[in-house]
mmCIF file of C-alpha atoms and ligand atoms in Angstrom:
data_model
loop_
_atom_site.group_PDB
_atom_site.id
_atom_site.type_symbol
_atom_site.label_atom_id
_atom_site.label_comp_id
_atom_site.label_asym_id
_atom_site.label_seq_id
_atom_site.Cartn_x
_atom_site.Cartn_y
_atom_site.Cartn_z
ATOM 1 C CA UNK L 154 -5.687 -19.628 167.270
ATOM 2 C CA UNK L 155 -4.214 -23.078 167.475
ATOM 3 C CA UNK L 156 -4.966 -24.363 163.985
ATOM 4 C CA UNK L 157 -3.901 -27.871 163.002
ATOM 5 C CA UNK L 158 -0.746 -27.568 160.908
ATOM 6 C CA UNK L 159 -2.489 -29.627 158.230
ATOM 7 C CA UNK L 160 -5.317 -27.139 157.614
ATOM 8 C CA UNK L 161 -3.099 -24.085 157.346
ATOM 9 C CA UNK L 162 -3.011 -22.863 153.750
ATOM 10 C CA UNK L 163 -5.723 -25.276 152.540
ATOM 11 C CA UNK L 164 -7.987 -23.971 149.796
ATOM 12 C CA UNK L 165 -11.731 -24.689 149.836
ATOM 13 C CA UNK L 166 -13.124 -27.047 147.180
ATOM 14 C CA UNK L 167 -13.848 -25.126 143.972
ATOM 15 C CA UNK L 168 -17.148 -26.547 142.764
ATOM 16 C CA UNK L 169 -17.077 -24.621 139.474
ATOM 17 C CA UNK L 170 -19.246 -21.693 138.527
ATOM 18 C CA UNK L 171 -22.920 -21.846 139.328
ATOM 19 C CA UNK L 172 -25.488 -21.612 136.555
ATOM 20 C CA UNK L 173 -26.722 -18.264 137.912
ATOM 21 C CA UNK L 174 -23.219 -16.760 138.029
ATOM 22 C CA UNK L 175 -22.547 -17.768 134.418
ATOM 23 C CA UNK L 176 -25.940 -16.481 133.250
ATOM 24 C CA UNK L 177 -25.199 -13.107 134.799
ATOM 25 C CA UNK L 178 -21.585 -12.835 133.639
ATOM 26 C CA UNK L 179 -22.309 -13.697 130.009
ATOM 27 C CA UNK L 180 -25.869 -12.339 129.868
ATOM 28 C CA UNK L 181 -27.204 -15.674 128.672
ATOM 29 C CA UNK L 182 -30.784 -16.866 129.118
ATOM 30 C CA UNK L 183 -29.958 -20.563 129.119
ATOM 31 C CA UNK L 184 -27.016 -22.456 130.540
ATOM 32 C CA UNK L 185 -26.335 -26.169 130.172
ATOM 33 C CA UNK L 186 -24.190 -27.514 133.008
ATOM 34 C CA UNK L 187 -22.285 -30.649 132.071
ATOM 35 C CA UNK L 188 -19.598 -30.306 134.703
ATOM 36 C CA UNK L 189 -20.471 -32.282 137.831
ATOM 37 C CA UNK L 190 -21.640 -35.639 136.472
ATOM 38 C CA UNK L 191 -25.211 -35.175 137.596
ATOM 39 C CA UNK L 192 -28.004 -37.044 135.829
ATOM 40 C CA UNK L 193 -29.262 -34.765 133.016
ATOM 41 C CA UNK L 194 -32.662 -36.510 133.180
ATOM 42 C CA UNK L 195 -33.125 -35.578 136.830
ATOM 43 C CA UNK L 196 -34.614 -38.046 139.302
ATOM 44 C CA UNK L 197 -37.513 -40.471 138.995
ATOM 45 C CA UNK L 198 -40.832 -38.654 138.417
ATOM 46 C CA UNK L 199 -42.203 -40.779 141.266
ATOM 47 C CA UNK L 200 -39.795 -39.027 143.628
ATOM 48 C CA UNK L 201 -40.875 -35.622 142.324
ATOM 49 C CA UNK L 202 -44.550 -36.549 142.752
ATOM 50 C CA UNK L 203 -43.901 -37.708 146.319
ATOM 51 C CA UNK L 204 -42.102 -34.461 147.172
ATOM 52 C CA UNK L 205 -45.008 -32.414 145.847
ATOM 53 C CA UNK L 206 -47.632 -34.342 147.781
ATOM 54 C CA UNK L 207 -45.967 -35.330 151.027
ATOM 55 C CA UNK L 208 -46.015 -33.461 154.299
ATOM 56 C CA UNK L 209 -43.619 -33.856 157.238
ATOM 57 C CA UNK L 210 -43.074 -32.375 160.643
ATOM 58 C CA UNK L 211 -39.891 -30.421 159.994
ATOM 59 C CA UNK L 212 -39.460 -29.585 163.671
ATOM 60 C CA UNK L 213 -38.341 -33.146 164.328
ATOM 61 C CA UNK L 214 -34.880 -34.591 163.772
ATOM 62 C CA UNK L 215 -34.629 -37.320 161.156
ATOM 63 C CA UNK L 216 -34.356 -40.986 162.130
ATOM 64 C CA UNK L 217 -30.680 -41.313 163.088
ATOM 65 C CA UNK L 218 -30.620 -44.978 162.024
ATOM 66 C CA UNK L 219 -32.418 -44.206 158.741
ATOM 67 C CA UNK L 220 -34.523 -47.306 159.304
ATOM 68 C CA UNK L 221 -36.747 -47.271 156.208
ATOM 69 C CA UNK L 222 -34.010 -46.183 153.858
ATOM 70 C CA UNK L 223 -31.673 -48.760 155.387
ATOM 71 C CA UNK L 224 -34.241 -51.499 154.897
ATOM 72 C CA UNK L 225 -34.759 -50.529 151.242
ATOM 73 C CA UNK L 226 -31.038 -50.269 150.431
ATOM 74 C CA UNK L 227 -30.223 -53.530 152.250
ATOM 75 C CA UNK L 228 -32.888 -55.314 150.212
ATOM 76 C CA UNK L 229 -31.751 -53.688 146.993
ATOM 77 C CA UNK L 230 -28.082 -54.566 147.503
ATOM 78 C CA UNK L 231 -28.780 -57.951 149.089
ATOM 79 C CA UNK L 232 -26.930 -57.431 152.377
ATOM 80 C CA UNK L 233 -27.900 -57.225 156.054
ATOM 81 C CA UNK L 234 -28.891 -53.859 157.463
ATOM 82 C CA UNK L 235 -25.896 -53.832 159.804
ATOM 83 C CA UNK L 236 -23.591 -54.098 156.805
ATOM 84 C CA UNK L 237 -24.485 -50.559 155.675
ATOM 85 C CA UNK L 238 -23.405 -47.068 156.681
ATOM 86 C CA UNK L 239 -25.023 -43.937 155.256
ATOM 87 C CA UNK L 240 -23.305 -40.657 154.599
ATOM 88 C CA UNK L 241 -24.386 -37.174 153.631
ATOM 89 C CA UNK L 242 -23.245 -38.073 150.143
ATOM 90 C CA UNK L 243 -20.290 -40.393 149.715
ATOM 91 C CA UNK L 244 -18.268 -37.250 150.375
ATOM 92 C CA UNK L 245 -19.145 -37.671 154.035
ATOM 93 C CA UNK L 246 -18.261 -41.365 153.942
ATOM 94 C CA UNK L 247 -14.806 -40.422 152.665
ATOM 95 C CA UNK L 248 -14.459 -38.062 155.584
ATOM 96 C CA UNK L 249 -15.742 -40.668 158.097
ATOM 97 C CA UNK L 250 -13.239 -43.248 156.842
ATOM 98 C CA UNK L 251 -10.315 -40.839 156.877
ATOM 99 C CA UNK L 252 -11.186 -39.456 160.328
ATOM 100 C CA UNK L 253 -11.351 -43.029 161.613
ATOM 101 C CA UNK L 254 -8.065 -44.271 160.194
ATOM 102 C CA UNK L 255 -5.730 -41.474 159.189
ATOM 103 C CA UNK L 256 -3.461 -39.419 161.424
ATOM 104 C CA UNK L 257 0.085 -38.082 161.400
ATOM 105 C CA UNK L 258 2.590 -40.898 160.995
ATOM 106 C CA UNK L 259 0.379 -43.036 158.740
ATOM 107 C CA UNK L 260 0.016 -42.918 154.983
ATOM 108 C CA UNK L 261 -2.656 -43.511 152.389
ATOM 109 C CA UNK L 262 -2.247 -44.749 148.830
ATOM 110 C CA UNK L 263 -4.288 -43.598 145.846
ATOM 111 C CA UNK L 264 -4.080 -43.218 142.096
ATOM 112 C CA UNK L 265 -3.427 -39.911 140.379
ATOM 113 C CA UNK L 266 -5.472 -38.435 138.892
ATOM 114 C CA UNK L 267 -8.430 -39.618 140.938
ATOM 115 C CA UNK L 268 -11.266 -38.122 142.958
ATOM 116 C CA UNK L 269 -9.830 -35.121 144.792
ATOM 117 C CA UNK L 270 -11.575 -35.639 148.119
ATOM 118 C CA UNK L 271 -9.426 -38.615 149.151
ATOM 119 C CA UNK L 272 -6.319 -36.440 149.155
ATOM 120 C CA UNK L 273 -7.936 -33.398 150.746
ATOM 121 C CA UNK L 274 -9.355 -35.412 153.642
ATOM 122 C CA UNK L 275 -6.039 -37.206 154.164
ATOM 123 C CA UNK L 276 -4.197 -33.883 154.299
ATOM 124 C CA UNK L 277 -6.647 -32.558 156.889
ATOM 125 C CA UNK L 278 -5.910 -35.591 159.073
ATOM 126 C CA UNK L 279 -2.174 -34.940 158.710
ATOM 127 C CA UNK L 280 -1.476 -38.247 156.945
ATOM 128 C CA UNK L 281 1.089 -38.752 154.201
ATOM 129 C CA UNK L 282 -0.477 -39.044 150.743
ATOM 130 C CA UNK L 283 1.131 -41.497 148.315
ATOM 131 C CA UNK L 284 -0.102 -40.880 144.789
ATOM 132 C CA UNK L 285 0.546 -43.500 142.136
ATOM 133 C CA UNK L 286 0.230 -42.337 138.494
ATOM 134 C CA UNK L 287 -2.192 -44.241 136.259
ATOM 135 C CA UNK L 288 -0.654 -46.775 133.899
ATOM 136 C CA UNK L 289 -2.252 -47.570 130.545
ATOM 137 C CA UNK L 290 -5.110 -45.293 131.609
ATOM 138 C CA UNK L 291 -5.955 -47.373 134.674
ATOM 139 C CA UNK L 292 -4.979 -47.753 138.329
ATOM 140 C CA UNK L 293 -1.434 -49.129 138.452
ATOM 141 C CA UNK L 294 -2.309 -51.753 141.033
ATOM 142 C CA UNK L 295 1.188 -53.263 141.036
ATOM 143 C CA UNK L 296 2.767 -49.902 141.839
ATOM 144 C CA UNK L 297 0.056 -49.191 144.406
ATOM 145 C CA UNK L 298 0.959 -52.466 146.135
ATOM 146 C CA UNK L 299 4.590 -51.397 146.172
ATOM 147 C CA UNK L 300 3.614 -48.067 147.737
ATOM 148 C CA UNK L 301 1.971 -49.854 150.687
ATOM 149 C CA UNK L 302 4.129 -50.292 153.782
ATOM 150 C CA UNK L 303 3.542 -51.008 157.477
ATOM 151 C CA UNK L 304 2.281 -47.438 157.990
ATOM 152 C CA UNK L 305 -0.369 -47.576 155.274
ATOM 153 C CA UNK L 306 -3.911 -47.323 156.629
ATOM 154 C CA UNK L 307 -6.126 -46.804 153.559
ATOM 155 C CA UNK L 308 -5.853 -47.603 149.851
ATOM 156 C CA UNK L 309 -8.359 -45.956 147.501
ATOM 157 C CA UNK L 310 -9.593 -47.658 144.353
ATOM 158 C CA UNK L 311 -11.959 -45.447 142.396
ATOM 159 C CA UNK L 312 -13.789 -47.665 139.927
ATOM 160 C CA UNK L 313 -14.822 -46.282 137.550
ATOM 161 C CA UNK L 314 -12.255 -43.608 138.176
ATOM 162 C CA UNK L 315 -13.087 -39.922 138.202
ATOM 163 C CA UNK L 316 -11.914 -38.044 136.041
ATOM 164 C CA UNK L 317 -11.085 -40.786 133.515
ATOM 165 C CA UNK L 318 -14.236 -42.941 133.641
ATOM 166 C CA UNK L 319 -12.154 -46.115 133.388
ATOM 167 C CA UNK L 320 -13.215 -49.156 135.413
ATOM 168 C CA UNK L 321 -10.845 -51.460 137.314
ATOM 169 C CA UNK L 322 -11.730 -54.896 136.000
ATOM 170 C CA UNK L 323 -12.533 -57.824 138.302
ATOM 171 C CA UNK L 324 -9.481 -59.994 137.615
ATOM 172 C CA UNK L 325 -6.769 -57.401 138.415
ATOM 173 C CA UNK L 326 -8.806 -56.156 141.363
ATOM 174 C CA UNK L 327 -9.022 -59.666 142.851
ATOM 175 C CA UNK L 328 -5.305 -60.253 142.355
ATOM 176 C CA UNK L 329 -4.639 -56.903 144.039
ATOM 177 C CA UNK L 330 -6.861 -57.587 147.051
ATOM 178 C CA UNK L 331 -5.191 -60.935 147.586
ATOM 179 C CA UNK L 332 -1.893 -59.115 148.115
ATOM 180 C CA UNK L 333 -3.021 -56.109 150.184
ATOM 181 C CA UNK L 334 -2.156 -56.623 153.880
ATOM 182 C CA UNK L 335 -5.270 -57.495 155.894
ATOM 183 C CA UNK L 336 -4.813 -54.518 158.217
ATOM 184 C CA UNK L 337 -5.070 -51.995 155.378
ATOM 185 C CA UNK L 338 -8.554 -50.759 154.492
ATOM 186 C CA UNK L 339 -9.349 -50.822 150.774
ATOM 187 C CA UNK L 340 -12.020 -48.323 149.786
ATOM 188 C CA UNK L 341 -13.710 -49.223 146.537
ATOM 189 C CA UNK L 342 -15.469 -46.054 145.428
ATOM 190 C CA UNK L 343 -18.201 -47.054 142.996
ATOM 191 C CA UNK L 344 -19.998 -43.725 142.656
ATOM 192 C CA UNK L 345 -20.759 -44.518 138.998
ATOM 193 C CA UNK L 346 -21.567 -48.213 139.558
ATOM 194 C CA UNK L 347 -25.014 -48.077 137.935
ATOM 195 C CA UNK L 348 -23.543 -46.842 134.651
ATOM 196 C CA UNK L 349 -20.946 -49.604 134.272
ATOM 197 C CA UNK L 350 -21.382 -51.754 131.174
ATOM 198 C CA UNK L 351 -17.901 -53.349 130.980
ATOM 199 C CA UNK L 352 -18.386 -57.111 130.701
ATOM 200 C CA UNK L 353 -15.286 -57.733 132.778
ATOM 201 C CA UNK L 354 -16.657 -55.880 135.760
ATOM 202 C CA UNK L 355 -19.483 -58.061 137.005
ATOM 203 C CA UNK L 356 -20.012 -57.344 140.651
ATOM 204 C CA UNK L 357 -17.683 -56.517 143.492
ATOM 205 C CA UNK L 358 -20.099 -57.438 146.298
ATOM 206 C CA UNK L 359 -18.926 -61.071 146.636
ATOM 207 C CA UNK L 360 -15.473 -59.688 147.458
ATOM 208 C CA UNK L 361 -16.850 -58.514 150.794
ATOM 209 C CA UNK L 362 -17.352 -62.147 151.814
ATOM 210 C CA UNK L 363 -13.715 -62.872 151.069
ATOM 211 C CA UNK L 364 -12.117 -59.690 152.413
ATOM 212 C CA UNK L 365 -12.860 -58.089 155.778
ATOM 213 C CA UNK L 366 -10.748 -55.069 154.893
ATOM 214 C CA UNK L 367 -12.875 -53.791 151.997
ATOM 215 C CA UNK L 368 -15.636 -51.178 151.964
ATOM 216 C CA UNK L 369 -17.652 -50.412 148.830
ATOM 217 C CA UNK L 370 -19.087 -46.919 148.480
ATOM 218 C CA UNK L 371 -22.031 -46.039 146.251
ATOM 219 C CA UNK L 372 -24.241 -42.973 145.917
ATOM 220 C CA UNK L 373 -27.658 -41.700 144.904
ATOM 221 C CA UNK L 374 -26.074 -38.552 143.442
ATOM 222 C CA UNK L 375 -25.295 -39.895 139.987
ATOM 223 C CA UNK L 376 -27.524 -42.398 138.138
ATOM 224 C CA UNK L 377 -30.445 -41.813 140.537
ATOM 225 C CA UNK L 378 -30.328 -38.064 139.894
ATOM 226 C CA UNK L 379 -30.524 -37.140 143.582
ATOM 227 C CA UNK L 380 -27.318 -35.175 144.163
ATOM 228 C CA UNK L 381 -29.261 -32.422 145.944
ATOM 229 C CA UNK L 382 -30.333 -34.844 148.668
ATOM 230 C CA UNK L 383 -26.824 -35.995 149.599
ATOM 231 C CA UNK L 384 -27.112 -39.738 150.189
ATOM 232 C CA UNK L 385 -24.192 -42.127 149.808
ATOM 233 C CA UNK L 386 -23.769 -45.537 151.389
ATOM 234 C CA UNK L 387 -20.942 -47.840 152.346
ATOM 235 C CA UNK L 388 -21.204 -51.641 152.292
ATOM 236 C CA UNK L 389 -18.841 -53.741 154.430
ATOM 237 C CA UNK L 390 -18.864 -56.448 157.065
ATOM 238 C CA UNK L 391 -20.718 -55.571 160.245
ATOM 239 C CA UNK L 392 -17.618 -55.222 162.435
ATOM 240 C CA UNK L 393 -16.109 -52.646 160.094
ATOM 241 C CA UNK L 394 -19.401 -50.756 159.896
ATOM 242 C CA UNK L 395 -19.704 -50.759 163.693
ATOM 243 C CA UNK L 396 -16.227 -49.185 163.941
ATOM 244 C CA UNK L 397 -17.035 -46.432 161.471
ATOM 245 C CA UNK L 398 -20.552 -45.627 162.636
ATOM 246 C CA UNK L 399 -19.633 -43.663 165.805
ATOM 247 C CA UNK L 400 -17.644 -41.244 163.630
ATOM 248 C CA UNK L 401 -20.750 -40.439 161.585
ATOM 249 C CA UNK L 402 -22.855 -37.363 162.425
ATOM 250 C CA UNK L 403 -25.956 -38.443 164.379
ATOM 251 C CA UNK L 404 -28.622 -37.117 161.964
ATOM 252 C CA UNK L 405 -26.633 -36.989 158.760
ATOM 253 C CA UNK L 406 -29.408 -37.861 156.287
ATOM 254 C CA UNK L 407 -32.419 -35.567 156.144
ATOM 255 C CA UNK L 408 -36.043 -36.634 156.567
ATOM 256 C CA UNK L 409 -36.787 -36.046 152.889
ATOM 257 C CA UNK L 410 -33.679 -37.921 151.697
ATOM 258 C CA UNK L 411 -34.624 -40.923 153.780
ATOM 259 C CA UNK L 412 -38.169 -40.829 152.431
ATOM 260 C CA UNK L 413 -37.301 -40.636 148.744
ATOM 261 C CA UNK L 414 -34.511 -43.212 148.493
ATOM 262 C CA UNK L 415 -36.903 -46.213 148.696
ATOM 263 C CA UNK L 416 -39.091 -44.598 146.002
ATOM 264 C CA UNK L 417 -36.090 -44.012 143.731
ATOM 265 C CA UNK L 418 -34.891 -47.585 144.201
ATOM 266 C CA UNK L 419 -38.301 -49.002 143.355
ATOM 267 C CA UNK L 420 -38.459 -47.158 140.024
ATOM 268 C CA UNK L 421 -36.181 -49.541 138.154
ATOM 269 C CA UNK L 422 -37.691 -48.612 134.767
ATOM 270 C CA UNK L 423 -36.543 -45.051 135.209
ATOM 271 C CA UNK L 424 -33.001 -46.112 136.042
ATOM 272 C CA UNK L 425 -32.951 -48.292 132.936
ATOM 273 C CA UNK L 426 -34.164 -45.390 130.803
ATOM 274 C CA UNK L 427 -31.414 -43.139 132.184
ATOM 275 C CA UNK L 428 -28.790 -45.786 131.510
ATOM 276 C CA UNK L 429 -30.009 -46.219 127.932
ATOM 277 C CA UNK L 430 -29.959 -42.458 127.300
ATOM 278 C CA UNK L 431 -26.445 -42.294 128.735
ATOM 279 C CA UNK L 432 -25.269 -45.129 126.484
ATOM 280 C CA UNK L 433 -26.608 -43.298 123.418
ATOM 281 C CA UNK L 434 -25.022 -40.028 124.567
ATOM 282 C CA UNK L 435 -21.682 -41.738 125.005
ATOM 283 C CA UNK L 436 -21.807 -42.748 121.348
ATOM 284 C CA UNK L 437 -22.292 -39.111 120.306
ATOM 285 C CA UNK L 438 -19.047 -38.116 122.035
ATOM 286 C CA UNK L 439 -17.116 -41.126 120.805
ATOM 287 C CA UNK L 440 -18.234 -40.448 117.236
ATOM 288 C CA UNK L 441 -17.158 -36.810 117.570
ATOM 289 C CA UNK L 442 -13.737 -37.819 118.880
ATOM 290 C CA UNK L 443 -13.301 -40.429 116.149
ATOM 291 C CA UNK L 444 -14.331 -37.985 113.442
ATOM 292 C CA UNK L 445 -11.786 -35.405 114.609
ATOM 293 C CA UNK L 446 -9.115 -37.851 115.757
ATOM 294 C CA UNK L 447 -9.303 -36.693 119.351
ATOM 295 C CA UNK L 448 -8.131 -39.168 121.950
ATOM 296 C CA UNK L 449 -10.714 -40.244 124.542
ATOM 297 C CA UNK L 450 -10.752 -42.483 127.608
ATOM 298 C CA UNK L 451 -13.104 -45.488 127.393
ATOM 299 C CA UNK L 452 -15.735 -44.515 129.927
ATOM 300 C CA UNK L 453 -18.062 -46.626 132.068
ATOM 301 C CA UNK L 454 -19.722 -43.577 133.584
ATOM 302 C CA UNK L 455 -21.939 -40.621 132.694
ATOM 303 C CA UNK L 456 -18.963 -38.461 131.747
ATOM 304 C CA UNK L 457 -16.185 -38.650 129.210
ATOM 305 C CA UNK L 458 -12.638 -37.296 129.264
ATOM 306 C CA UNK L 459 -11.286 -36.385 125.857
ATOM 307 C CA UNK L 460 -8.536 -34.512 124.139
ATOM 308 C CA UNK L 461 -8.971 -31.005 122.748
ATOM 309 C CA UNK L 462 -5.443 -30.549 121.347
ATOM 310 C CA UNK L 463 -5.231 -27.065 122.864
ATOM 311 C CA UNK L 464 -5.281 -25.379 126.267
ATOM 312 C CA UNK L 465 -8.310 -26.888 127.975
ATOM 313 C CA UNK L 466 -8.798 -23.747 130.097
ATOM 314 C CA UNK L 467 -9.361 -21.755 126.903
ATOM 315 C CA UNK L 468 -11.909 -24.332 125.697
ATOM 316 C CA UNK L 469 -13.607 -24.175 129.103
ATOM 317 C CA UNK L 470 -13.823 -20.352 128.965
ATOM 318 C CA UNK L 471 -15.053 -20.209 125.388
ATOM 319 C CA UNK L 472 -17.692 -22.884 125.936
ATOM 320 C CA UNK L 473 -18.874 -21.069 129.033
ATOM 321 C CA UNK L 474 -19.336 -17.866 127.047
ATOM 322 C CA UNK L 475 -21.518 -19.934 124.695
ATOM 323 C CA UNK L 476 -23.645 -21.287 127.534
ATOM 324 C CA UNK L 477 -22.008 -24.653 128.312
ATOM 325 C CA UNK L 478 -20.195 -25.418 131.559
ATOM 326 C CA UNK L 479 -17.748 -28.325 131.403
ATOM 327 C CA UNK L 480 -14.562 -29.145 133.383
ATOM 328 C CA UNK L 481 -11.131 -28.242 132.124
ATOM 329 C CA UNK L 482 -8.591 -31.035 132.447
ATOM 330 C CA UNK L 483 -6.109 -28.516 133.856
ATOM 331 C CA UNK L 484 -8.053 -28.598 137.108
ATOM 332 C CA UNK L 485 -8.251 -32.395 137.088
ATOM 333 C CA UNK L 486 -4.662 -33.363 136.412
ATOM 334 C CA UNK L 487 -5.306 -34.062 132.715
ATOM 335 C CA UNK L 488 -4.202 -30.938 130.791
ATOM 336 C CA UNK L 489 -5.155 -30.833 127.134
ATOM 337 C CA UNK L 490 -8.347 -32.785 127.890
ATOM 338 C CA UNK L 491 -11.838 -31.791 128.978
ATOM 339 C CA UNK L 492 -14.285 -33.763 131.094
ATOM 340 C CA UNK L 493 -17.875 -33.504 129.949
ATOM 341 C CA UNK L 494 -20.923 -34.949 131.675
ATOM 342 C CA UNK L 495 -22.984 -36.874 129.136
ATOM 343 C CA UNK L 496 -26.244 -34.969 128.777
ATOM 344 C CA UNK L 497 -29.476 -35.528 126.896
ATOM 345 C CA UNK L 498 -29.226 -36.036 123.125
ATOM 346 C CA UNK L 499 -30.063 -32.361 122.526
ATOM 347 C CA UNK L 500 -27.604 -31.100 125.138
ATOM 348 C CA UNK L 501 -24.837 -33.234 123.657
ATOM 349 C CA UNK L 502 -25.627 -32.049 120.126
ATOM 350 C CA UNK L 503 -25.623 -28.439 121.280
ATOM 351 C CA UNK L 504 -22.352 -28.763 123.152
ATOM 352 C CA UNK L 505 -20.594 -30.662 120.371
ATOM 353 C CA UNK L 506 -21.674 -28.090 117.765
ATOM 354 C CA UNK L 507 -20.201 -25.301 119.899
ATOM 355 C CA UNK L 508 -17.068 -27.293 120.644
ATOM 356 C CA UNK L 509 -16.562 -28.041 116.950
ATOM 357 C CA UNK L 510 -16.755 -24.331 116.279
ATOM 358 C CA UNK L 511 -14.347 -23.424 119.115
ATOM 359 C CA UNK L 512 -11.800 -26.027 118.047
ATOM 360 C CA UNK L 513 -12.026 -25.156 114.385
ATOM 361 C CA UNK L 514 -11.565 -21.426 115.199
ATOM 362 C CA UNK L 515 -8.325 -22.441 116.866
ATOM 363 C CA UNK L 516 -7.348 -24.560 113.872
ATOM 364 C CA UNK L 517 -7.015 -27.866 115.738
ATOM 365 C CA UNK L 518 -9.649 -29.942 113.979
ATOM 366 C CA UNK L 519 -9.042 -32.787 111.573
ATOM 367 C CA UNK L 520 -11.839 -34.178 109.402
HETATM 368 C C1 LIG S 752 -15.669 -40.906 142.422
HETATM 369 C C2 LIG S 752 -16.578 -40.083 143.261
HETATM 370 N N1 LIG S 752 -16.752 -40.422 144.537
HETATM 371 C C3 LIG S 752 -17.565 -39.719 145.336
HETATM 372 C C4 LIG S 752 -18.238 -38.607 144.862
HETATM 373 C C5 LIG S 752 -19.096 -37.838 145.814
HETATM 374 O O1 LIG S 752 -20.427 -38.105 145.565
HETATM 375 P P1 LIG S 752 -21.563 -37.726 146.576
HETATM 376 O O2 LIG S 752 -22.457 -36.783 145.864
HETATM 377 O O3 LIG S 752 -22.243 -39.019 146.920
HETATM 378 O O4 LIG S 752 -20.941 -37.098 147.780
HETATM 379 C C6 LIG S 752 -18.088 -38.214 143.531
HETATM 380 C C7 LIG S 752 -18.773 -37.023 143.015
HETATM 381 O O5 LIG S 752 -18.491 -36.495 141.985
HETATM 382 C C8 LIG S 752 -17.233 -38.985 142.711
HETATM 383 O O6 LIG S 752 -17.019 -38.660 141.429
#
């Protein structure tokens, strides 16, 4: 068959072991998964109640314009409805943007390490990928500017960044945008936006008024606890949205997803509660790292990347055998570190007790 050169030899995304697979392999009754930055509290109970009570005609396609969901998100964000595009998760938005702009002969600039899907999608489109190492734990915006040339089509800014959790602050971001050529699209991936507490990251939305070449991406998969429903959205000026929209699948958000998003948005108390629990959980990990003198990245998300002073694959394996799934930094471009989703207080306590034991068995603990 006549495969695109770019897809030959590509490996499928490795989502990590499923809870069921780990249960079976290690004969464990309970598994705690802190690997994919999902919300450990789940979604709003109002969403769950709706799902239990509602009935729909599943023979019908969903609303291709996602009218009700669009109305609710537009109101929530404070933009016009034609300034939004919805994806089947922000994963699909990444693919829509890359399919629209990348092709052989053009390049795309991103940090490394950062979210893996930018690179994968760019490779599929046959574009050149220019990866710029982080500097002082953050996007090296100066070097990213230098990497841009007349063939650059997209620049990715992941803020807060996955896997580090570090936010790009407003001042450097503004200075950066002022220098990016106007014909280069800047994607600001804010998948963890709702968790940000950094005082120097107020709000990126006003930037859209100043820059026509910026799209902000957010998702319901993280703080809203709705990863299963696959809803992400992009915010940009209406001309940009109108260009991207034809590349989107016609019925890309399901009937149930469209129905529950307005309910999730309305339950602001629940979101606040989840944020507060996350903030407390973050302290548990920071205290652990401080106690044992393990380096950690200052996170503005629901995960934390920290040092284990040994092979992170071994830590990953040993924690899995004890019922905890985390991500090894080896797979994320940060060897010697692990990335852990911040769980409930009990989950964090359980994981940290096991980790303390693993690390002390290997003789790497101080304190
Ligand atoms: C930075 C970043 N962007 C996008 C995504 C994809 O999220 P979604 O579930 O909305 O596709 C993730 C998921 O982990 C992420 O970390």
